Amino acid sequence: MLWNTLSIRASRIAATRRAYTLCLFFAVLSAWFTPSLVSGDDTQRDFFESRIRPVLLQHCYECHSKESKPPKGGLLVDSASALQAGGDSGPAVVAKSPDESLLLAAIRYDGLEMPPDERLPDHVVHDFEKWIEQGAFDPRVDSPPSDPALVSNDHLLSPHWAFTAPVRHRPPPTTDTTWPTTEIDAFIWEGFQQAQLTPAADADPRTLVRRVYYDLIGLPPPLDVIEAFAKAPSAAAWEAIVDRLLGSQQFGIHWGRHWLDVARYADSNGGDFNATFHDAWRYRNYVIDSWNRDKPFDQFVREQIAGDLLPARSDEERAEQLVGSGFLMLGTKMLSERDKEKLTMDVVDEQVSAIGQAFMGLTLGCARCHDHKFDPIPTEDYYALAGIFVSTTSLQGESQQYVSTWPRHALPTSDEHRQQVETHTTREQELSSQLKDVAKQIKTIEQQLAAWDTAKDAILVD
């Protein structure tokens, strides 16, 4: 018997390149954002890119960029110098002088009214006031991209917190020696002091048991467990409850669900042709088992991106790695797409997007059509990564097949298991043969009964 899995087959050369290039891509992305590359005021740059530029792009570029011919009122807002120069009415932005900035007067609806269709929300107006008061920092060059929808990523060379290496901080000193029991508590206590708050009282034993059950396994505790701990609460009893829950199968089921959401897990692909993933349950069990066995996260990642390429020390490990690579085949894929070249790139895009969100927290898919507007992902890097997955065989079938399918790969089985399967198959064949013989006998008997039934009412003629 062949056990199928949602794994993908790839050539050794192309797939090995997939594993190592991904590692290189992640490493380069992390190294990109080092303090040595930073220039300018990072805080102001981040404020402009997150609060100011998107508003200008959405509400002003249509009428006030080099693409609008001619720009209304002679005003351009697609570069720093253009904003300072202003239009027919004068300078649009005067650094550190909000009241002299015509742009701010317009969005306040103070004489001028821009955008004309609807006033911007108060918090947006406040952002522009703050921006101008702080000097109207604007990193844009005088020659914006030909397509105003494309936003330069030059500002993203600044060290965003997500791209800097974590720093270990020493716990702050505390004046209370009873409440903080861990180093994390010391940071929380410092926050309490700054906010002039006091911690809530400790929960009673029954509440503690209920909380830990819901937190670790997502199920209510049995009544006898609640009462036993309520009668004799102690550190040892508490540790015993926690250890028992952490060691239960339900722990992996409860917490593995979070990863299954990230991995787009479902029993069908959810597309226009909702094909059933008959073996998707293997990936679900793989995640649960990985969680319950405290699998190192780096190994967990490698198995899902390139499990079919990893060396294995046993058939069991090989099967686990193959099932893990099913991560790439999960998710919505429009398998009935008639343009198979487009389907190939759509599948690659779905895989790249899933990897970016699951393992990097980045929306890489945005860079399929343009440089990412807020993250450091140019289109060039997107297609460099996509090229790795183009060489991965994720679909099979004739090029003109109406509904494409996915490759199925047999999982390795032990000699003992194969012998059991062969024995079962042989016995099944024997029983099937016997069943056919019995069916023939029954048919013969039924024919004899029918003949007898006909004959009993006949008239005997001598």
Coordinates of C-alpha atoms in Angstrom, one line a residue:
M1 CA 0.0 0.0 0.0
L2 CA 1.3 3.5 -0.9
W3 CA 0.8 6.2 1.7
N4 CA 0.4 9.5 -0.1
T5 CA 1.3 12.9 1.3
L6 CA 1.0 16.4 0.1
S7 CA 4.7 16.6 -0.6
I8 CA 6.3 18.2 -3.6
R9 CA 9.1 16.7 -5.7
A10 CA 11.9 18.7 -6.9
S11 CA 15.1 18.0 -8.8
R12 CA 18.2 17.7 -6.5
I13 CA 20.0 20.7 -8.1
A14 CA 17.1 23.1 -8.1
A15 CA 15.8 22.0 -4.7
T16 CA 19.1 22.2 -3.0
R17 CA 19.4 25.7 -4.4
R18 CA 16.0 26.4 -2.9
A19 CA 17.2 25.5 0.6
Y20 CA 20.5 27.3 0.6
T21 CA 19.2 30.3 -1.3
L22 CA 16.4 30.8 1.2
C23 CA 18.9 30.7 4.0
L24 CA 21.0 33.3 2.2
F25 CA 18.0 35.4 1.4
F26 CA 17.0 35.5 5.1
A27 CA 20.6 36.2 6.2
V28 CA 21.1 39.1 3.7
L29 CA 17.7 40.6 4.6
S30 CA 18.8 40.7 8.3
A31 CA 22.2 42.1 7.5
W32 CA 20.7 44.7 5.3
F33 CA 19.4 46.7 8.2
T34 CA 22.5 47.2 10.3
P35 CA 23.3 50.5 12.1
S36 CA 26.3 51.1 9.8
L37 CA 23.9 51.8 6.9
V38 CA 21.8 54.3 8.7
S39 CA 21.7 58.0 7.9
G40 CA 19.3 60.8 8.8
D41 CA 16.7 61.0 11.6
D42 CA 15.2 57.5 11.7
T43 CA 12.3 58.5 13.8
Q44 CA 11.3 61.4 11.5
R45 CA 11.9 59.2 8.4
D46 CA 9.6 56.4 9.8
F47 CA 6.9 59.0 10.7
F48 CA 7.0 60.4 7.2
E49 CA 6.8 57.0 5.5
S50 CA 4.0 55.7 7.7
R51 CA 1.9 58.8 8.3
I52 CA 2.6 61.4 5.6
R53 CA 3.6 59.8 2.3
P54 CA 0.7 57.3 2.2
V55 CA -1.8 60.2 2.6
L56 CA -0.2 62.3 -0.1
L57 CA -0.1 59.2 -2.4
Q58 CA -3.8 58.3 -1.8
H59 CA -5.4 61.8 -1.7
C60 CA -3.1 64.2 -3.6
Y61 CA -1.0 62.6 -6.3
E62 CA -4.0 62.2 -8.7
C63 CA -4.1 66.0 -9.2
H64 CA -0.7 67.2 -7.9
S65 CA 2.0 65.0 -9.4
K66 CA 4.0 65.0 -12.5
E67 CA 1.6 62.5 -13.9
S68 CA -1.3 65.0 -13.7
K69 CA -1.0 67.2 -16.8
P70 CA -1.1 70.0 -15.9
P71 CA -1.1 69.8 -12.1
K72 CA -3.9 71.7 -10.6
G73 CA -3.0 75.1 -9.2
G74 CA 0.6 74.5 -10.3
L75 CA 1.2 72.5 -7.2
L76 CA 3.3 69.3 -7.1
V77 CA 3.5 67.2 -3.9
D78 CA 5.6 64.3 -5.2
S79 CA 9.0 65.6 -4.1
A80 CA 10.4 67.6 -1.2
S81 CA 11.4 70.6 -3.2
A82 CA 8.1 70.8 -5.0
L83 CA 6.2 70.9 -1.7
Q84 CA 8.4 73.7 -0.5
A85 CA 8.1 75.7 -3.7
G86 CA 4.3 75.3 -3.7
G87 CA 2.0 76.4 -6.5
D88 CA 0.2 79.4 -7.7
S89 CA -0.8 80.4 -4.1
G90 CA 2.7 80.1 -2.6
P91 CA 4.7 77.6 -0.6
A92 CA 2.7 74.6 0.4
V93 CA 4.9 73.7 3.3
V94 CA 7.0 76.0 5.5
A95 CA 9.2 73.9 7.9
K96 CA 8.4 74.4 11.6
S97 CA 5.6 77.0 10.7
P98 CA 2.3 75.2 10.5
D99 CA 0.3 78.4 10.3
E100 CA 2.2 79.5 7.2
S101 CA 1.9 76.2 5.4
L102 CA -0.9 76.3 2.8
L103 CA -1.0 72.5 2.6
L104 CA -2.1 72.4 6.3
A105 CA -4.6 75.1 5.8
A106 CA -6.1 73.2 2.9
I107 CA -6.5 69.9 4.8
R108 CA -7.9 71.9 7.8
Y109 CA -10.6 73.2 5.4
D110 CA -9.4 76.7 6.5
G111 CA -10.2 78.8 3.4
L112 CA -8.9 76.1 1.1
E113 CA -10.5 72.7 1.1
M114 CA -8.4 69.7 0.1
P115 CA -9.1 67.0 -0.8
P116 CA -12.3 68.5 -2.2
D117 CA -14.6 65.5 -1.8
E118 CA -14.2 64.8 1.9
R119 CA -12.2 66.3 4.8
L120 CA -9.4 64.1 6.2
P121 CA -9.9 62.6 9.7
D122 CA -8.7 64.8 12.6
H123 CA -5.9 62.4 13.5
V124 CA -4.5 62.7 9.9
V125 CA -4.6 66.5 10.2
H126 CA -2.8 66.3 13.5
D127 CA -0.1 64.1 11.9
F128 CA 0.6 66.8 9.3
E129 CA 0.7 69.5 12.0
K130 CA 3.2 67.4 14.0
W131 CA 5.3 66.7 10.8
I132 CA 5.5 70.4 9.9
E133 CA 6.3 71.5 13.5
Q134 CA 9.2 69.0 13.6
G135 CA 10.7 70.4 10.4
A136 CA 8.7 68.6 7.6
F137 CA 11.4 65.9 7.1
D138 CA 11.0 64.6 3.6
P139 CA 13.5 62.0 2.1
R140 CA 12.0 62.0 -1.4
V141 CA 14.2 62.9 -4.3
D142 CA 13.2 65.6 -6.8
S143 CA 12.6 63.0 -9.6
P144 CA 9.9 60.7 -8.4
P145 CA 9.3 57.3 -10.1
S146 CA 7.4 57.5 -13.4
D147 CA 4.6 55.5 -11.8
P148 CA 3.3 57.4 -8.8
A149 CA 2.0 54.1 -7.3
L150 CA 5.6 53.0 -7.0
V151 CA 7.1 54.2 -3.7
S152 CA 10.9 54.3 -3.2
N153 CA 12.3 52.0 -0.6
D154 CA 15.3 54.2 0.2
H155 CA 13.8 55.1 3.6
L156 CA 13.8 51.4 4.6
L157 CA 17.6 51.4 5.0
S158 CA 16.9 52.7 8.5
P159 CA 16.9 50.1 11.3
H160 CA 13.3 49.1 11.9
W161 CA 13.0 47.3 15.2
A162 CA 11.9 44.1 13.3
F163 CA 15.3 44.0 11.5
T164 CA 17.6 44.6 14.4
A165 CA 19.1 41.8 16.5
P166 CA 17.5 41.4 19.9
V167 CA 19.4 42.9 22.8
R168 CA 19.3 41.3 26.2
H169 CA 18.3 43.9 28.8
R170 CA 19.1 43.6 32.5
P171 CA 16.0 43.4 34.7
P172 CA 15.4 46.8 36.3
P173 CA 15.8 46.9 40.1
T174 CA 12.6 46.6 42.1
T175 CA 11.7 47.9 45.5
D176 CA 9.2 45.1 46.1
T177 CA 10.8 41.8 46.9
T178 CA 7.6 39.7 47.0
W179 CA 5.6 40.3 43.9
P180 CA 8.2 39.9 41.1
T181 CA 9.0 36.2 40.9
T182 CA 10.7 36.2 37.4
E183 CA 12.9 38.6 35.4
I184 CA 9.9 39.5 33.2
D185 CA 7.9 40.4 36.4
A186 CA 10.6 43.0 37.1
F187 CA 9.9 44.8 33.8
I188 CA 6.2 44.6 34.5
W189 CA 6.7 46.0 38.0
E190 CA 8.7 48.9 36.5
G191 CA 5.8 49.7 34.2
F192 CA 3.4 49.6 37.2
Q193 CA 5.5 52.1 39.0
Q194 CA 5.7 54.5 36.1
A195 CA 1.9 54.3 35.6
Q196 CA 1.3 54.5 39.4
L197 CA -0.6 51.2 39.4
T198 CA -0.6 48.3 41.8
P199 CA -0.8 44.6 40.8
A200 CA -4.1 42.8 41.2
A201 CA -4.3 40.3 44.0
D202 CA -3.3 36.7 43.3
A203 CA -6.0 34.5 41.9
D204 CA -7.6 31.9 44.1
P205 CA -6.7 28.2 43.6
R206 CA -9.8 27.3 41.7
T207 CA -9.3 30.3 39.3
L208 CA -5.7 29.3 38.8
V209 CA -6.6 25.7 37.8
R210 CA -9.2 26.9 35.4
R211 CA -6.9 29.4 33.8
V212 CA -4.0 26.9 33.3
Y213 CA -6.3 24.3 31.7
Y214 CA -7.8 26.8 29.3
D215 CA -4.3 28.3 28.5
L216 CA -2.5 25.0 27.9
I217 CA -5.1 22.7 26.4
G218 CA -8.2 24.8 25.8
L219 CA -10.5 22.6 27.8
P220 CA -12.1 23.1 31.3
P221 CA -10.6 21.2 34.2
P222 CA -12.3 18.2 35.8
L223 CA -14.1 19.0 39.0
D224 CA -12.0 16.6 41.1
V225 CA -8.8 18.3 39.9
I226 CA -10.2 21.7 40.9
E227 CA -11.3 20.5 44.4
A228 CA -8.1 18.6 45.0
F229 CA -5.9 21.7 44.4
A230 CA -8.3 24.0 46.2
K231 CA -8.0 21.8 49.3
A232 CA -4.2 21.5 49.2
P233 CA -2.6 24.2 47.0
S234 CA 1.2 24.1 46.9
A235 CA 4.0 24.8 44.5
A236 CA 4.5 21.0 44.0
A237 CA 0.9 20.4 43.3
W238 CA 0.8 23.3 40.8
E239 CA 3.9 22.0 39.0
A240 CA 2.4 18.6 38.8
I241 CA -0.7 20.0 37.1
V242 CA 1.3 22.1 34.6
D243 CA 3.6 19.2 33.8
R244 CA 0.7 16.9 33.2
L245 CA -1.0 19.3 30.8
L246 CA 2.3 20.0 29.0
G247 CA 2.7 16.3 28.5
S248 CA -0.8 15.7 27.2
Q249 CA -1.6 15.2 23.5
Q250 CA -4.2 18.0 23.8
F251 CA -1.5 20.5 24.5
G252 CA -0.2 20.1 20.9
I253 CA -3.7 20.0 19.5
H254 CA -4.6 23.3 21.2
W255 CA -1.4 25.2 20.5
G256 CA -0.7 23.6 17.1
R257 CA -3.9 25.2 15.8
H258 CA -2.2 28.6 15.8
W259 CA 0.4 27.3 13.4
L260 CA -2.1 25.5 11.3
D261 CA -3.8 28.9 10.8
V262 CA -0.5 30.4 9.7
A263 CA 0.1 27.4 7.4
R264 CA -3.3 27.8 5.6
Y265 CA -4.3 24.3 6.7
A266 CA -7.6 22.9 5.4
D267 CA -8.8 19.6 4.1
S268 CA -9.4 21.1 0.7
N269 CA -7.7 23.8 -1.4
G270 CA -10.7 26.2 -1.2
G271 CA -10.3 27.5 -4.8
D272 CA -12.7 27.6 -7.7
F273 CA -12.3 23.8 -8.0
N274 CA -12.4 22.8 -4.3
A275 CA -10.2 19.8 -4.5
T276 CA -10.0 17.6 -1.4
F277 CA -6.7 17.1 0.2
H278 CA -7.3 13.5 1.3
D279 CA -3.9 13.3 3.2
A280 CA -3.9 16.8 4.7
W281 CA -4.5 15.2 8.1
R282 CA -0.9 13.9 8.0
Y283 CA 0.4 17.5 8.1
R284 CA -2.0 18.4 10.9
N285 CA -0.6 15.5 12.9
Y286 CA 2.9 16.5 12.0
V287 CA 2.4 19.9 13.5
I288 CA 0.8 18.5 16.7
D289 CA 3.6 16.0 17.1
S290 CA 6.2 18.6 16.5
W291 CA 4.7 20.8 19.2
N292 CA 4.4 18.0 21.7
R293 CA 8.0 16.8 21.2
D294 CA 9.4 20.3 21.5
K295 CA 11.0 20.2 18.1
P296 CA 13.5 23.0 17.6
F297 CA 12.0 25.8 15.6
D298 CA 14.8 25.9 13.0
Q299 CA 14.3 22.3 12.3
F300 CA 10.5 22.9 12.0
V301 CA 11.1 25.6 9.4
R302 CA 13.6 23.6 7.4
E303 CA 11.3 20.6 7.2
Q304 CA 8.4 22.7 5.8
I305 CA 10.4 24.6 3.2
A306 CA 12.7 21.8 2.1
G307 CA 11.8 18.6 3.9
D308 CA 12.1 16.5 0.7
L309 CA 15.8 17.5 0.5
L310 CA 17.0 16.8 4.0
P311 CA 19.1 13.7 4.9
A312 CA 17.2 11.2 7.1
R313 CA 18.5 8.7 9.6
S314 CA 15.5 6.5 9.5
D315 CA 12.3 5.8 7.5
E316 CA 10.3 7.5 10.3
E317 CA 12.4 10.7 10.0
R318 CA 12.2 10.6 6.2
A319 CA 8.4 10.3 6.4
E320 CA 8.2 13.2 8.8
Q321 CA 10.2 15.4 6.6
L322 CA 8.2 14.6 3.5
V323 CA 4.9 15.3 5.3
G324 CA 6.3 18.6 6.6
S325 CA 7.0 19.8 3.1
G326 CA 3.3 19.6 2.5
F327 CA 3.3 23.2 3.9
L328 CA 4.1 24.3 0.3
M329 CA 1.1 22.6 -1.2
L330 CA -1.5 23.7 1.3
G331 CA -3.5 26.9 0.7
T332 CA -5.9 28.2 -2.0
K333 CA -4.6 27.4 -5.5
M334 CA -6.8 27.9 -8.6
L335 CA -6.2 24.5 -10.0
S336 CA -8.7 24.9 -12.9
E337 CA -6.8 27.9 -14.4
R338 CA -6.6 27.2 -18.1
D339 CA -3.4 29.3 -18.6
K340 CA -1.0 26.8 -17.1
E341 CA 2.0 29.3 -17.2
K342 CA -0.1 31.7 -15.2
L343 CA -1.1 28.9 -12.8
T344 CA 2.5 28.1 -12.2
M345 CA 3.3 31.6 -11.3
D346 CA 0.2 31.9 -9.2
V347 CA 1.2 28.9 -7.2
V348 CA 4.7 30.2 -6.8
D349 CA 3.3 33.5 -5.6
E350 CA 1.1 31.8 -3.1
Q351 CA 4.1 29.9 -1.8
V352 CA 6.3 32.9 -1.6
S353 CA 3.6 34.9 0.2
A354 CA 3.0 32.1 2.7
I355 CA 6.7 31.7 3.5
G356 CA 7.1 35.5 3.9
Q357 CA 4.2 35.8 6.3
A358 CA 4.8 32.5 8.2
F359 CA 8.5 32.7 8.7
M360 CA 9.4 36.4 8.3
G361 CA 6.3 38.3 9.1
L362 CA 6.5 40.1 5.8
T363 CA 4.0 40.5 3.0
L364 CA 6.4 39.4 0.2
G365 CA 3.5 39.0 -2.3
C366 CA 3.1 42.8 -2.6
A367 CA 6.4 42.9 -4.5
R368 CA 5.0 40.7 -7.3
C369 CA 3.8 43.8 -9.2
H370 CA 5.8 46.7 -7.6
D371 CA 8.5 47.4 -5.0
H372 CA 6.9 47.0 -1.6
K373 CA 5.7 50.3 -0.4
F374 CA 6.5 49.8 3.3
D375 CA 8.8 46.8 3.6
P376 CA 12.3 46.4 2.2
I377 CA 11.2 44.1 -0.6
P378 CA 12.0 45.3 -4.1
T379 CA 10.4 43.4 -7.0
E380 CA 13.9 42.2 -8.1
D381 CA 14.2 40.3 -4.8
Y382 CA 10.7 38.9 -5.0
Y383 CA 11.5 37.3 -8.4
A384 CA 14.9 36.1 -7.2
L385 CA 13.0 34.1 -4.5
A386 CA 10.2 33.1 -6.8
G387 CA 12.7 31.6 -9.2
I388 CA 13.6 29.1 -6.6
F389 CA 10.1 27.8 -6.4
V390 CA 9.5 27.9 -10.2
S391 CA 12.1 25.0 -10.3
T392 CA 10.0 23.1 -7.7
T393 CA 7.4 20.7 -9.1
S394 CA 4.2 21.6 -7.3
L395 CA 1.8 20.5 -10.0
Q396 CA 1.5 17.6 -12.3
G397 CA -0.5 16.6 -15.3
E398 CA -0.7 17.5 -19.0
S399 CA -0.2 21.1 -19.8
Q400 CA -3.7 21.3 -21.2
Q401 CA -5.3 19.3 -18.4
Y402 CA -8.4 21.2 -17.3
V403 CA -7.9 20.7 -13.5
S404 CA -4.3 20.4 -12.4
T405 CA -3.4 18.2 -9.5
W406 CA -0.4 17.8 -7.2
P407 CA 2.3 15.2 -7.0
R408 CA 1.8 12.3 -4.6
H409 CA 4.8 10.7 -3.0
A410 CA 4.9 7.4 -1.3
L411 CA 6.1 7.5 2.3
P412 CA 8.7 4.9 3.4
T413 CA 7.5 1.9 5.3
S414 CA 9.3 -0.7 7.4
D415 CA 9.7 -4.3 6.4
E416 CA 7.3 -5.3 9.2
H417 CA 4.7 -2.9 8.0
R418 CA 5.0 -4.0 4.4
Q419 CA 4.6 -7.6 5.6
Q420 CA 1.5 -6.7 7.5
V421 CA 0.1 -5.0 4.5
E422 CA 0.9 -8.0 2.2
T423 CA -0.7 -10.4 4.7
H424 CA -3.8 -8.1 4.9
T425 CA -4.0 -7.9 1.1
T426 CA -3.7 -11.7 0.7
R427 CA -6.4 -12.3 3.3
E428 CA -8.6 -9.7 1.7
Q429 CA -8.3 -11.4 -1.7
E430 CA -9.1 -14.8 -0.1
L431 CA -12.2 -13.5 1.6
S432 CA -13.3 -11.8 -1.6
S433 CA -12.9 -15.1 -3.5
Q434 CA -14.9 -16.9 -0.9
L435 CA -17.6 -14.2 -1.0
K436 CA -17.9 -14.7 -4.8
D437 CA -18.3 -18.4 -4.3
V438 CA -20.9 -17.9 -1.7
A439 CA -22.7 -15.5 -3.9
K440 CA -22.8 -18.1 -6.7
Q441 CA -24.2 -20.7 -4.3
I442 CA -26.9 -18.3 -3.2
K443 CA -27.8 -17.6 -6.8
T444 CA -28.0 -21.3 -7.5
I445 CA -30.2 -21.9 -4.5
E446 CA -32.5 -19.0 -5.4
Q447 CA -32.9 -20.4 -8.9
Q448 CA -33.8 -23.8 -7.4
L449 CA -36.3 -22.2 -5.0
A450 CA -37.9 -20.3 -7.8
A451 CA -38.2 -23.4 -9.9
W452 CA -39.7 -25.3 -7.0
D453 CA -42.1 -22.5 -6.2
T454 CA -43.3 -22.6 -9.8
A455 CA -43.6 -26.4 -9.8
K456 CA -45.7 -26.7 -6.6
D457 CA -48.7 -25.0 -8.2
A458 CA -48.5 -27.0 -11.4
I459 CA -51.1 -29.7 -12.4
L460 CA -49.7 -33.1 -12.8
V461 CA -50.9 -34.8 -16.0
D462 CA -50.6 -38.6 -16.1

